JSON list of C-alpha atoms in Angstrom, two decimals:
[
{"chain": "A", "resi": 565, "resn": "UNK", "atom": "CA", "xyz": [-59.38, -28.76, -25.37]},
{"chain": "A", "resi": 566, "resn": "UNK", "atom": "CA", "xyz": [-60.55, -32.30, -25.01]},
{"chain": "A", "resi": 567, "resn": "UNK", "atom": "CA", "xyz": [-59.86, -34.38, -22.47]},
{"chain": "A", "resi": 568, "resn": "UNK", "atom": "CA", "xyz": [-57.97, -37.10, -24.23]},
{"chain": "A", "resi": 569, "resn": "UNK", "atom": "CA", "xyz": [-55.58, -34.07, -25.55]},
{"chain": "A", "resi": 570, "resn": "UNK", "atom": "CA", "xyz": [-52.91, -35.34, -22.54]},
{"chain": "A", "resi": 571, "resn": "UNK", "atom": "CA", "xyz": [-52.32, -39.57, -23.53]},
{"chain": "A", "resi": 572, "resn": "UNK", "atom": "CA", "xyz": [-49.70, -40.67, -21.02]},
{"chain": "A", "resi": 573, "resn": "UNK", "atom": "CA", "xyz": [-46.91, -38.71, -18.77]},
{"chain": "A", "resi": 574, "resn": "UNK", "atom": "CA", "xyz": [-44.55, -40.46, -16.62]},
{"chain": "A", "resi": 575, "resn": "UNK", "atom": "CA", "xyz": [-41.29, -38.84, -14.31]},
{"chain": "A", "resi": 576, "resn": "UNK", "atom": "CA", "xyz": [-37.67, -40.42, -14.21]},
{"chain": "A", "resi": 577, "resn": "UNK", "atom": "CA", "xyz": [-34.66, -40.15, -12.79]},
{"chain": "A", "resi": 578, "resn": "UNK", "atom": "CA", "xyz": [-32.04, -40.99, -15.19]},
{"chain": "A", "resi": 579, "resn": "UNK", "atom": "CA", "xyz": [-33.47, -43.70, -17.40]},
{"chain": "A", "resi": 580, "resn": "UNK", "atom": "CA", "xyz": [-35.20, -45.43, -14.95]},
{"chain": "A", "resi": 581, "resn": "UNK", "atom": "CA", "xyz": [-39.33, -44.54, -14.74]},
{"chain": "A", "resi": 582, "resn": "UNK", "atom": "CA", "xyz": [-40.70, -43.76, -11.47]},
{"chain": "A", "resi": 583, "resn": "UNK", "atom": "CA", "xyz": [-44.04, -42.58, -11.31]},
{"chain": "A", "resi": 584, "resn": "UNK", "atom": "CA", "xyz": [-46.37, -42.72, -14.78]},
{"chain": "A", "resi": 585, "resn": "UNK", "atom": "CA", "xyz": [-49.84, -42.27, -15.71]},
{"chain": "A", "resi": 586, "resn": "UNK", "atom": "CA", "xyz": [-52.54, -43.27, -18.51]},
{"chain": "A", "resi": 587, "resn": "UNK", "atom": "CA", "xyz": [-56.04, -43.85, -19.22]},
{"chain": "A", "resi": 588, "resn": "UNK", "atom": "CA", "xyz": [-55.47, -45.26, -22.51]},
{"chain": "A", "resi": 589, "resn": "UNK", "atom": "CA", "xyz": [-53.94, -48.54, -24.18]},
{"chain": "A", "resi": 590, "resn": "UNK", "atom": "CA", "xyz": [-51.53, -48.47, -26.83]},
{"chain": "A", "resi": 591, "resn": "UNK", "atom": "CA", "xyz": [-47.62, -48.58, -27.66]},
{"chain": "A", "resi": 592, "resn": "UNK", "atom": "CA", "xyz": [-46.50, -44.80, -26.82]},
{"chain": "A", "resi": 593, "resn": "UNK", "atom": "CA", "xyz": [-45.48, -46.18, -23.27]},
{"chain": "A", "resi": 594, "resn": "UNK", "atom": "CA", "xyz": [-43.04, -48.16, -24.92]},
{"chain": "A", "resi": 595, "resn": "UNK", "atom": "CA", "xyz": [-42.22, -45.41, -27.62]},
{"chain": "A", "resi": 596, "resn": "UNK", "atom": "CA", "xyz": [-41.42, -42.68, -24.76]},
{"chain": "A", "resi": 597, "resn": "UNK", "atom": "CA", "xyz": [-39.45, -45.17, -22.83]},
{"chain": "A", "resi": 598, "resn": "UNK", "atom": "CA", "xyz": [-37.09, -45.94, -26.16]},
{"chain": "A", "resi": 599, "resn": "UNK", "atom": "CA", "xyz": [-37.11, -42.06, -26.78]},
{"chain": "A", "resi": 600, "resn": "UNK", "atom": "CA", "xyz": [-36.06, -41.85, -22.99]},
{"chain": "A", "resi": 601, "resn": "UNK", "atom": "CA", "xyz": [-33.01, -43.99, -23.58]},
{"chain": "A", "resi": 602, "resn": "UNK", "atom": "CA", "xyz": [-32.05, -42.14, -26.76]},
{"chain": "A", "resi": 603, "resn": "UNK", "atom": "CA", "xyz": [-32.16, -38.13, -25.39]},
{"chain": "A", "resi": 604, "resn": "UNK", "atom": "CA", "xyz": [-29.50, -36.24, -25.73]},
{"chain": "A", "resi": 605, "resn": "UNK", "atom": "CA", "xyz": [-27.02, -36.27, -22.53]},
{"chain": "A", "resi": 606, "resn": "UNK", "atom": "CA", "xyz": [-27.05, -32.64, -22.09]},
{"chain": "A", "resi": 607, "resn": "UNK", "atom": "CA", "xyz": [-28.66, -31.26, -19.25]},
{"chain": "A", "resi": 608, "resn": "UNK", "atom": "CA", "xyz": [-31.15, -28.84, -18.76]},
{"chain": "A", "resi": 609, "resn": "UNK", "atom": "CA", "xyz": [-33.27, -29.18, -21.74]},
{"chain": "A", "resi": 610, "resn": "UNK", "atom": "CA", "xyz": [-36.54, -29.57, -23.96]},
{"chain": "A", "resi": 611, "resn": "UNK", "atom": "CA", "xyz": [-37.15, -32.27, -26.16]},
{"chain": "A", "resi": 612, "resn": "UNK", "atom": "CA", "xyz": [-40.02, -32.96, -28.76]},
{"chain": "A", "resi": 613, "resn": "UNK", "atom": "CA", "xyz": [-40.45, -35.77, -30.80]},
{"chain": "A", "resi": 614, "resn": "UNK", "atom": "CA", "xyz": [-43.55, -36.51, -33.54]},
{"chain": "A", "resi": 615, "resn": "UNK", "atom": "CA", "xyz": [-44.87, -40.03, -34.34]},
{"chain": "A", "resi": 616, "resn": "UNK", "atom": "CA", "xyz": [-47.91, -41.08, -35.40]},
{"chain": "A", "resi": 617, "resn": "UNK", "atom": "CA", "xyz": [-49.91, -37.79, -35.30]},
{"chain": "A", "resi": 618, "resn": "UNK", "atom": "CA", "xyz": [-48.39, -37.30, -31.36]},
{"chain": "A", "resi": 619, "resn": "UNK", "atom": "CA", "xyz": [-46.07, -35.28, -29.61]},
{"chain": "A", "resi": 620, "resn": "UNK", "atom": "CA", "xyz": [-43.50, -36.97, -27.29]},
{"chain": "A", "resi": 621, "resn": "UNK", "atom": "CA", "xyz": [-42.49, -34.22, -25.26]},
{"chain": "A", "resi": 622, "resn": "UNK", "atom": "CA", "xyz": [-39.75, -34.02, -22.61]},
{"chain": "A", "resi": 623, "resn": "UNK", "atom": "CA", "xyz": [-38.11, -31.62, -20.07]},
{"chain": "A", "resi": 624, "resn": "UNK", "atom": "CA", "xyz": [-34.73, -32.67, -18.50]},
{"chain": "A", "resi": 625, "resn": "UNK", "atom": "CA", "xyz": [-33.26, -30.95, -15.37]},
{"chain": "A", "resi": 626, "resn": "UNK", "atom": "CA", "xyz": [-30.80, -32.15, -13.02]},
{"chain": "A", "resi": 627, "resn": "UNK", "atom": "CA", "xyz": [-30.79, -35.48, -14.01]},
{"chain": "A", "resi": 628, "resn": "UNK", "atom": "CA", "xyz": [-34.79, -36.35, -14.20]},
{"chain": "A", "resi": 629, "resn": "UNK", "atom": "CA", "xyz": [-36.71, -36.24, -16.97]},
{"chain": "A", "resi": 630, "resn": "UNK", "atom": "CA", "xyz": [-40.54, -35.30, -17.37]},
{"chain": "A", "resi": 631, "resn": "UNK", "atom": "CA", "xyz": [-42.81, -36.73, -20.15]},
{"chain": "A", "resi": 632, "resn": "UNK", "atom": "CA", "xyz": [-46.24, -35.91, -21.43]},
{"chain": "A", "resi": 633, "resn": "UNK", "atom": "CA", "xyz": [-47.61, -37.67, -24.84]},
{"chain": "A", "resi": 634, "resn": "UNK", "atom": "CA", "xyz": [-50.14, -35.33, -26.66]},
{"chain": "A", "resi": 635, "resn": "UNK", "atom": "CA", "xyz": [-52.04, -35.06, -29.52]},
{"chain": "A", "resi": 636, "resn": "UNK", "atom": "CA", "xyz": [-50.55, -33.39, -32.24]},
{"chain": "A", "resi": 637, "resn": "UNK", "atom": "CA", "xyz": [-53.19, -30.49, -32.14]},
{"chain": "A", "resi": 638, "resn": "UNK", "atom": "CA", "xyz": [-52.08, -29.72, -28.58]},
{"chain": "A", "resi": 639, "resn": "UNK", "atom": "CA", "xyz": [-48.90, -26.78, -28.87]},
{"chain": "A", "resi": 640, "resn": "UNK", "atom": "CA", "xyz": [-45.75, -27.64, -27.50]},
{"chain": "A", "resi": 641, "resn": "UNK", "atom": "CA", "xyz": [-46.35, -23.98, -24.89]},
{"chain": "A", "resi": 642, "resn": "UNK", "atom": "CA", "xyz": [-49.27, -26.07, -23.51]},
{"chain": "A", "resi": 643, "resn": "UNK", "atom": "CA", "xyz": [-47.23, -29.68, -22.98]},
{"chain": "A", "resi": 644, "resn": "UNK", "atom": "CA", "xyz": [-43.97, -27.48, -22.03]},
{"chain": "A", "resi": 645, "resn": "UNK", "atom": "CA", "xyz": [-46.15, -26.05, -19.34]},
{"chain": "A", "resi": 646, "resn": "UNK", "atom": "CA", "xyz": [-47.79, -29.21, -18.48]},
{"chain": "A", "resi": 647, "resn": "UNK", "atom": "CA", "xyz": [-44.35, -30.81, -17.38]},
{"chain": "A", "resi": 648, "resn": "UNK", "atom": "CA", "xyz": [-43.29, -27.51, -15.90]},
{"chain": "A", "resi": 649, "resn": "UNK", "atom": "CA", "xyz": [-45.67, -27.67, -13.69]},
{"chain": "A", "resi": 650, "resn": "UNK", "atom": "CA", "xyz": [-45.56, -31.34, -13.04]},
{"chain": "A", "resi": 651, "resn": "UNK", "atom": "CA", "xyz": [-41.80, -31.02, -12.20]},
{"chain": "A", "resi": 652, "resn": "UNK", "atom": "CA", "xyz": [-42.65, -28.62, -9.76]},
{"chain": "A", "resi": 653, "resn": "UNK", "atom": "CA", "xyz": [-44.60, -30.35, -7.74]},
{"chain": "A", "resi": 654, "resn": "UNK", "atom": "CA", "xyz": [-42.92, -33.23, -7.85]},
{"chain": "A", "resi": 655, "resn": "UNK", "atom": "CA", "xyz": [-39.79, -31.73, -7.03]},
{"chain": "A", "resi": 656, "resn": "UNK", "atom": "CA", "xyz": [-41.34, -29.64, -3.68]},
{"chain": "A", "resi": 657, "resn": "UNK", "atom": "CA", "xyz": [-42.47, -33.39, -2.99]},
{"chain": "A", "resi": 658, "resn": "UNK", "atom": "CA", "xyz": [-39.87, -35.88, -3.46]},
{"chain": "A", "resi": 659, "resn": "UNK", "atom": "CA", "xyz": [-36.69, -33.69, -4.25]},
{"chain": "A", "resi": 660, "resn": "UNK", "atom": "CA", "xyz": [-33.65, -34.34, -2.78]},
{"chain": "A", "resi": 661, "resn": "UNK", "atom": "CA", "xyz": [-35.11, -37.33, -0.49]},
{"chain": "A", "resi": 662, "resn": "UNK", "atom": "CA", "xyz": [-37.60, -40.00, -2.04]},
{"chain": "A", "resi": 663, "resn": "UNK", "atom": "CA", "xyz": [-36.68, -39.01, -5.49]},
{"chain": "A", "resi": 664, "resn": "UNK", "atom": "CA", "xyz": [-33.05, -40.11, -5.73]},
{"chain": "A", "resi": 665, "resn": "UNK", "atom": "CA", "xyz": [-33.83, -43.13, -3.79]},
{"chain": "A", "resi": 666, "resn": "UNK", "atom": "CA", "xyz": [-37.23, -44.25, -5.02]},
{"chain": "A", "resi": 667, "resn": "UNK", "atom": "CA", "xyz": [-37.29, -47.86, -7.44]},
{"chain": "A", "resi": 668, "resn": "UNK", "atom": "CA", "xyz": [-38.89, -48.29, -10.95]},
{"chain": "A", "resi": 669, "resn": "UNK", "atom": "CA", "xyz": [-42.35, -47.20, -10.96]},
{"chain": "A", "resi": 670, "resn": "UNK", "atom": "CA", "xyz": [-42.68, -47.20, -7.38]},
{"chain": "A", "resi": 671, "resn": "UNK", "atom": "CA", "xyz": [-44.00, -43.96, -6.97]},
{"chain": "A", "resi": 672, "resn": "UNK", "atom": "CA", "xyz": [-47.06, -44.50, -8.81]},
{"chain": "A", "resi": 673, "resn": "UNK", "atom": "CA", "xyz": [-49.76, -45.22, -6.63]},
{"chain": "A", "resi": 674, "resn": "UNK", "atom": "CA", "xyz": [-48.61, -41.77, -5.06]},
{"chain": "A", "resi": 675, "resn": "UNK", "atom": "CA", "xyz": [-47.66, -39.46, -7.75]},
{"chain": "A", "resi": 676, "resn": "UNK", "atom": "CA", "xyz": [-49.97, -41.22, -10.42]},
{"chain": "A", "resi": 677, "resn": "UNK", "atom": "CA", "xyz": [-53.40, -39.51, -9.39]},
{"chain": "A", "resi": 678, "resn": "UNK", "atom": "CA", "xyz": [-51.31, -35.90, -8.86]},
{"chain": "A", "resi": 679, "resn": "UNK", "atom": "CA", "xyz": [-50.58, -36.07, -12.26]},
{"chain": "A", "resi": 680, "resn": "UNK", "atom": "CA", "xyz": [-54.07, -36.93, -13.90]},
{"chain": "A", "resi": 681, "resn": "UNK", "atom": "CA", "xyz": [-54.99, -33.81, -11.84]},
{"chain": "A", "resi": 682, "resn": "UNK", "atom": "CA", "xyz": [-51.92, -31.61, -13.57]},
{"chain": "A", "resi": 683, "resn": "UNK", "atom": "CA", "xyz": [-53.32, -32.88, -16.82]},
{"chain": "A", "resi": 684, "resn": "UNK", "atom": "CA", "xyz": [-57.03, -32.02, -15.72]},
{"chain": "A", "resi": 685, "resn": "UNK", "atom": "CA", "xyz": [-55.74, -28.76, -15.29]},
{"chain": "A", "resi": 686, "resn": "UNK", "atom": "CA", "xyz": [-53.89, -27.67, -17.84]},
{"chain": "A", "resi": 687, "resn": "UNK", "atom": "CA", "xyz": [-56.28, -29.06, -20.54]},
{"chain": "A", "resi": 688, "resn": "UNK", "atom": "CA", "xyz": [-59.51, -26.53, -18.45]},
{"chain": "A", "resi": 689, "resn": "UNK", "atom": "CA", "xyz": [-56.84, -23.90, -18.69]},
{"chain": "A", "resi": 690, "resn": "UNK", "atom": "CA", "xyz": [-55.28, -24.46, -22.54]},
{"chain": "A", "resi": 691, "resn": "UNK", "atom": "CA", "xyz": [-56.77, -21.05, -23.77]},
{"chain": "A", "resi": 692, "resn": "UNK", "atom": "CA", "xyz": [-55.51, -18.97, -20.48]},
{"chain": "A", "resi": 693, "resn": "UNK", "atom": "CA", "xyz": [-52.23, -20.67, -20.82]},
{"chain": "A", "resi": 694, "resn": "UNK", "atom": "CA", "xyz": [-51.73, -19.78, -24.42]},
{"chain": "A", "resi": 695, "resn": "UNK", "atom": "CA", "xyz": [-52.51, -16.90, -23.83]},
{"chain": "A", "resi": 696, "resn": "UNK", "atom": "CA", "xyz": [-50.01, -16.00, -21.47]},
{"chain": "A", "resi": 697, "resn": "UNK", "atom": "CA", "xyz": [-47.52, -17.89, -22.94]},
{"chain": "A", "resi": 698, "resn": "UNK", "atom": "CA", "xyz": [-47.59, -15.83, -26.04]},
{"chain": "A", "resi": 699, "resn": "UNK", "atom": "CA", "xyz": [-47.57, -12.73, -23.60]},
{"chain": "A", "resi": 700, "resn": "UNK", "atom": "CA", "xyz": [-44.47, -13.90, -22.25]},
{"chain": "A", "resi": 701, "resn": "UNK", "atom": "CA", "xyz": [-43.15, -14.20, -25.74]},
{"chain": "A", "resi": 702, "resn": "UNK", "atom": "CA", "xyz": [-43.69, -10.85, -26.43]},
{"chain": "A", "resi": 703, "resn": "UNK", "atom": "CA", "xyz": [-42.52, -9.63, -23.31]},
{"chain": "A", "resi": 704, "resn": "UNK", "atom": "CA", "xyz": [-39.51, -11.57, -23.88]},
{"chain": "A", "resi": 705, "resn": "UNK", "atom": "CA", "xyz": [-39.20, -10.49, -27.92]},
{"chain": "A", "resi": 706, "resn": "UNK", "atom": "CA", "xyz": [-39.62, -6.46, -26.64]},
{"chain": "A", "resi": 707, "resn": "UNK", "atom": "CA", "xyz": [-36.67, -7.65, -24.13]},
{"chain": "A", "resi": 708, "resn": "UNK", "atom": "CA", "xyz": [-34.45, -8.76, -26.85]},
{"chain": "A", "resi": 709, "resn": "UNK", "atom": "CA", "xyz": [-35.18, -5.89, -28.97]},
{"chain": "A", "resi": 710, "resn": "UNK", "atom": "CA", "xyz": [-34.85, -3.20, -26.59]},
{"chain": "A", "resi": 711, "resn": "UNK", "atom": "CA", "xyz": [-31.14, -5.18, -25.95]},
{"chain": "A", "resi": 712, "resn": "UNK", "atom": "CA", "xyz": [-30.14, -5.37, -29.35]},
{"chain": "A", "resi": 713, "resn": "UNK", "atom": "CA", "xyz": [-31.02, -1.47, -28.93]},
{"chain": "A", "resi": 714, "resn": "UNK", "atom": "CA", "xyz": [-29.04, -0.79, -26.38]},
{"chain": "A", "resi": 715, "resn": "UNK", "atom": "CA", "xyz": [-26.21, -2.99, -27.89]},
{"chain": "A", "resi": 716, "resn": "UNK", "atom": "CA", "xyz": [-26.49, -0.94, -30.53]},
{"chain": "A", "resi": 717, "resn": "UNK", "atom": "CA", "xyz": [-26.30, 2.57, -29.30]},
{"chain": "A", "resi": 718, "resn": "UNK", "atom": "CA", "xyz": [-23.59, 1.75, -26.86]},
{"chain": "A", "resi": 719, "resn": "UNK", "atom": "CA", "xyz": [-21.86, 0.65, -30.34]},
{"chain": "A", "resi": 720, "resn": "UNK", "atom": "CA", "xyz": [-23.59, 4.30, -32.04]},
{"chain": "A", "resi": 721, "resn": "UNK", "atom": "CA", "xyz": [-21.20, 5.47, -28.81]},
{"chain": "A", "resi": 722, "resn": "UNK", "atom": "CA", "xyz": [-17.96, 4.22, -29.49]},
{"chain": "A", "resi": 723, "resn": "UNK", "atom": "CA", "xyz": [-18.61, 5.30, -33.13]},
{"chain": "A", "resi": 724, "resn": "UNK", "atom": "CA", "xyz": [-19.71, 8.67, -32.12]},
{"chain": "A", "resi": 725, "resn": "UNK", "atom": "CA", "xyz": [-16.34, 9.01, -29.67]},
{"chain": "A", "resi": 726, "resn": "UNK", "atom": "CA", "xyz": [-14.15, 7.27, -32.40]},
{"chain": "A", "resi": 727, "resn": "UNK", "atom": "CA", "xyz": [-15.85, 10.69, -34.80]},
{"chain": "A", "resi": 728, "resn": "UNK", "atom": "CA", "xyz": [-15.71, 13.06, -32.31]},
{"chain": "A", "resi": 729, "resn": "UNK", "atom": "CA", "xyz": [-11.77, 12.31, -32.02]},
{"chain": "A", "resi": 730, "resn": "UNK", "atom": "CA", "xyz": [-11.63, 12.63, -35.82]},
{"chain": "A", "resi": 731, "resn": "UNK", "atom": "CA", "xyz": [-13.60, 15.66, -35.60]},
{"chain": "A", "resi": 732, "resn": "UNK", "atom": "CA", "xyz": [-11.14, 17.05, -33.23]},
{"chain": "A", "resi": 733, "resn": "UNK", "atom": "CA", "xyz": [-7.99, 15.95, -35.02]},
{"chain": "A", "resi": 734, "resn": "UNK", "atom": "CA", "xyz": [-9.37, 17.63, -38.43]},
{"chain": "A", "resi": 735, "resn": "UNK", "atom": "CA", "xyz": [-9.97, 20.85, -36.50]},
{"chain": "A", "resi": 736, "resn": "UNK", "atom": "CA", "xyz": [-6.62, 20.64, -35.31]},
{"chain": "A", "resi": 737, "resn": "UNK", "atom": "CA", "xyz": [-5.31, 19.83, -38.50]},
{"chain": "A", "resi": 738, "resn": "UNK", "atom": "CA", "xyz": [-7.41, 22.99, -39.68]},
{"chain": "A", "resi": 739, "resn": "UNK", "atom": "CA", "xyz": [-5.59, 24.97, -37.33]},
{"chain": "A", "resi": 740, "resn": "UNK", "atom": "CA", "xyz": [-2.44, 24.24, -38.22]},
{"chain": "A", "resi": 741, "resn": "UNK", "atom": "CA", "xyz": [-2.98, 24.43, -41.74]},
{"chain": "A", "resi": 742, "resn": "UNK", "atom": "CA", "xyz": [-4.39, 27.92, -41.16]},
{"chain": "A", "resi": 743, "resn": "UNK", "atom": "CA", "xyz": [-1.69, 28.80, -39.18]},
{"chain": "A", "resi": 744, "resn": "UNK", "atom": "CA", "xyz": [0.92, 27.44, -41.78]},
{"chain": "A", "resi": 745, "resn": "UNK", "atom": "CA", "xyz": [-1.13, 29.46, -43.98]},
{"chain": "A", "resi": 746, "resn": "UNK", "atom": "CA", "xyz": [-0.56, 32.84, -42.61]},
{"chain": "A", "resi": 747, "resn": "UNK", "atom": "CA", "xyz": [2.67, 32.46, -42.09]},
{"chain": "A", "resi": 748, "resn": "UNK", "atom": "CA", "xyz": [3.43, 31.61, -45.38]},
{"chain": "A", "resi": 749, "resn": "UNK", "atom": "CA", "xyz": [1.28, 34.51, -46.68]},
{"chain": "A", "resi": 750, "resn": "UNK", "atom": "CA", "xyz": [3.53, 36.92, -44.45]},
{"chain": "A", "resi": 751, "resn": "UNK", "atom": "CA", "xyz": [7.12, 35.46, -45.68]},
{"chain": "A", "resi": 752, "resn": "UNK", "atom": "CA", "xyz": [5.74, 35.95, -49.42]},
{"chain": "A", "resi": 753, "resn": "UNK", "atom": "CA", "xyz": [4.18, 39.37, -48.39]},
{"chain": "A", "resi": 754, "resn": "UNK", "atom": "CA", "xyz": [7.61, 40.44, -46.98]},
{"chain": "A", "resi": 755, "resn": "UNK", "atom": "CA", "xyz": [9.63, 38.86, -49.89]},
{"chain": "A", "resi": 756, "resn": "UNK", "atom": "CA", "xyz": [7.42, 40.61, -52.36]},
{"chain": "A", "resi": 757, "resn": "UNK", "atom": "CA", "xyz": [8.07, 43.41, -50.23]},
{"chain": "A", "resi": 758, "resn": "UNK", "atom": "CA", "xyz": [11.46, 42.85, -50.76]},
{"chain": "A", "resi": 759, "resn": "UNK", "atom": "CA", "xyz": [11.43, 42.30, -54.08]},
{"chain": "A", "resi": 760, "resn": "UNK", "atom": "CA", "xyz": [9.71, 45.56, -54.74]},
{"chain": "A", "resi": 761, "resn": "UNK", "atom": "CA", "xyz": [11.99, 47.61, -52.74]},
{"chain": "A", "resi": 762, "resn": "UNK", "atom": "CA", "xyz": [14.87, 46.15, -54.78]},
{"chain": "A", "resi": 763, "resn": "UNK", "atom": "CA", "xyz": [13.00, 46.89, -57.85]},
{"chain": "A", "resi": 764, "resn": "UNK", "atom": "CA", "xyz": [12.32, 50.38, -56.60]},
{"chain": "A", "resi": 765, "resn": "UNK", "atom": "CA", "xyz": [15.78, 50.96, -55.61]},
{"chain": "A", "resi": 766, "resn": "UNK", "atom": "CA", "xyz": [17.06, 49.71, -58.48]},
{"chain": "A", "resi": 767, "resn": "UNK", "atom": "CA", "xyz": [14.71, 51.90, -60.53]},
{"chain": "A", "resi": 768, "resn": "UNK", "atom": "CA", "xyz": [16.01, 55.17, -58.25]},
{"chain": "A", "resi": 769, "resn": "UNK", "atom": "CA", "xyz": [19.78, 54.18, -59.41]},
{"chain": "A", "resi": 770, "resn": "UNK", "atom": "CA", "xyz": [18.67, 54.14, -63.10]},
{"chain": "A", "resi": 771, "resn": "UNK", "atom": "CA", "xyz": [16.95, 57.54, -62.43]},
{"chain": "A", "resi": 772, "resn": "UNK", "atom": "CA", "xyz": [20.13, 58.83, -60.97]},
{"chain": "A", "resi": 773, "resn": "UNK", "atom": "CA", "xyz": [22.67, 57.67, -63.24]},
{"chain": "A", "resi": 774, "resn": "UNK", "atom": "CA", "xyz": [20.59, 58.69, -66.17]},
{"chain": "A", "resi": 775, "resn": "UNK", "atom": "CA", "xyz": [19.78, 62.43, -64.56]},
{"chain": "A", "resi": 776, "resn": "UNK", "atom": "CA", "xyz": [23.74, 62.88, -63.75]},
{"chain": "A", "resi": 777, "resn": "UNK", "atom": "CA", "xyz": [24.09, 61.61, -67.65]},
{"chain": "A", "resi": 778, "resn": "UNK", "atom": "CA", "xyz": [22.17, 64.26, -68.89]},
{"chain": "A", "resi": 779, "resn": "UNK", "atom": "CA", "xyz": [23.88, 67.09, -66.48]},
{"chain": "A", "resi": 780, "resn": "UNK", "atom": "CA", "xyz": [26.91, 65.83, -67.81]},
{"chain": "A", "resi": 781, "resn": "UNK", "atom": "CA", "xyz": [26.09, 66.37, -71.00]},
{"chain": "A", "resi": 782, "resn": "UNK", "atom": "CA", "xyz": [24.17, 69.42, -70.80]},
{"chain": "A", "resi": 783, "resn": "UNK", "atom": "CA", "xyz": [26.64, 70.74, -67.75]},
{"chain": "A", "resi": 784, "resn": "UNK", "atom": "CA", "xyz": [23.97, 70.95, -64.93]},
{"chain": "A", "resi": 785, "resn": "UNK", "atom": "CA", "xyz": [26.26, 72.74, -62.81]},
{"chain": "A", "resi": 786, "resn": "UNK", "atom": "CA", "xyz": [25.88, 75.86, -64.59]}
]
């Protein structure tokens, strides 16, 4: 990556610039300080911006904002981690004392050469970065899936409880219809049963009467 990949970088708190570094002329001082003014009031963010074949980038957290102005053929993973790592020093330097009290730009005699050195440094180490970066994305997309996964099957659960209690009630069900079943079966069984003795008996009178009708007539009892 080549050296003039990083253009200018400056740190703020709020909208006022305290520390800021370039080796090159132009407008994008101005530019980032308008773009400054104009970010979004939520906290905790990353911001990129495109003009004029650069990248305005910014990272806001807890109420100062970081800046780097790259070429456009620099990714946003390498400026992101530029300013990540600028913040971090200049946080373990100045946080919580000098920072909140130092004036507009008064920090960069100090802070100025650290951050040509942060820019040094991440331009020697572009490739590495990227490549861990995209690593870390991976890691991170695996992360998600295996999640969504495990989302998932606990929902698979639920579904396979919810079917298991279906399963359970059908069986029942089953049961009961079975059970119905053979009683039913039995009460027709028995009135057939019944029905056929009646039928028998009914057949026996006919016998009889007809047998004592022919005695009668023929005087059986002789």
């Amino acid at each position: 990556m080549s050296q003039e990949s990083f253009i200018y970088s400056f740190v703020a708190r709020g909208t006022m610039i305290l520390a800021e570094y370039t080796e090159f002329t132009g407008n994008f001082p101005a530019i980032a300080a308008q773009c400054l003014q104009k970010l979004p009031s939520s906290n905790n963010n990353k911001f990129t911006y495109n003009c004029d074949h650069h990248t305005f980038n910014f990272l806001v957290e807890d109420g100062y904002s970081y800046c780097v102005v790259a070429k456009d053929t620099v990714s946003k993973q390498v400026s992101i981690a530029f300013l990540e790592r600028m913040k971090a020093d200049f946080m373990k330097r100045y946080g919580g004392g000098k920072a909140d009290t130092a004036t507009a730009k008064s920090l960069n005699k100090e802070f100025g050469p650290i951050m040509k050195e942060h820019m040094k440094y991440i331009i020697e180490h572009a490739e590495e970065i990227e490549k861990l970066l995209k690593v870390k994305a991976q890691v991170s997309e695996v992360k998600s899936i295996m999640l969504e996964n495990i989302d998932k099957a606990i929902e698979r659960g639920e579904n396979l409880t919810t079917l298991a209690d279906k399963t359970e009630n059908l069986r029942n069900q089953a049961q009961e219809y079975r059970k119905q079943g053979t009683q039913i079966r039995r009460k027709m069984w028995y009135q057939n049963m019944k029905i056929k003795l009646i039928v028998l008996g009914i057949l026996l009178i006919l016998v009889l009467i007809i047998w004592l009708s022919i005695c009668h007539g023929f005087d059986c009892t002789n």
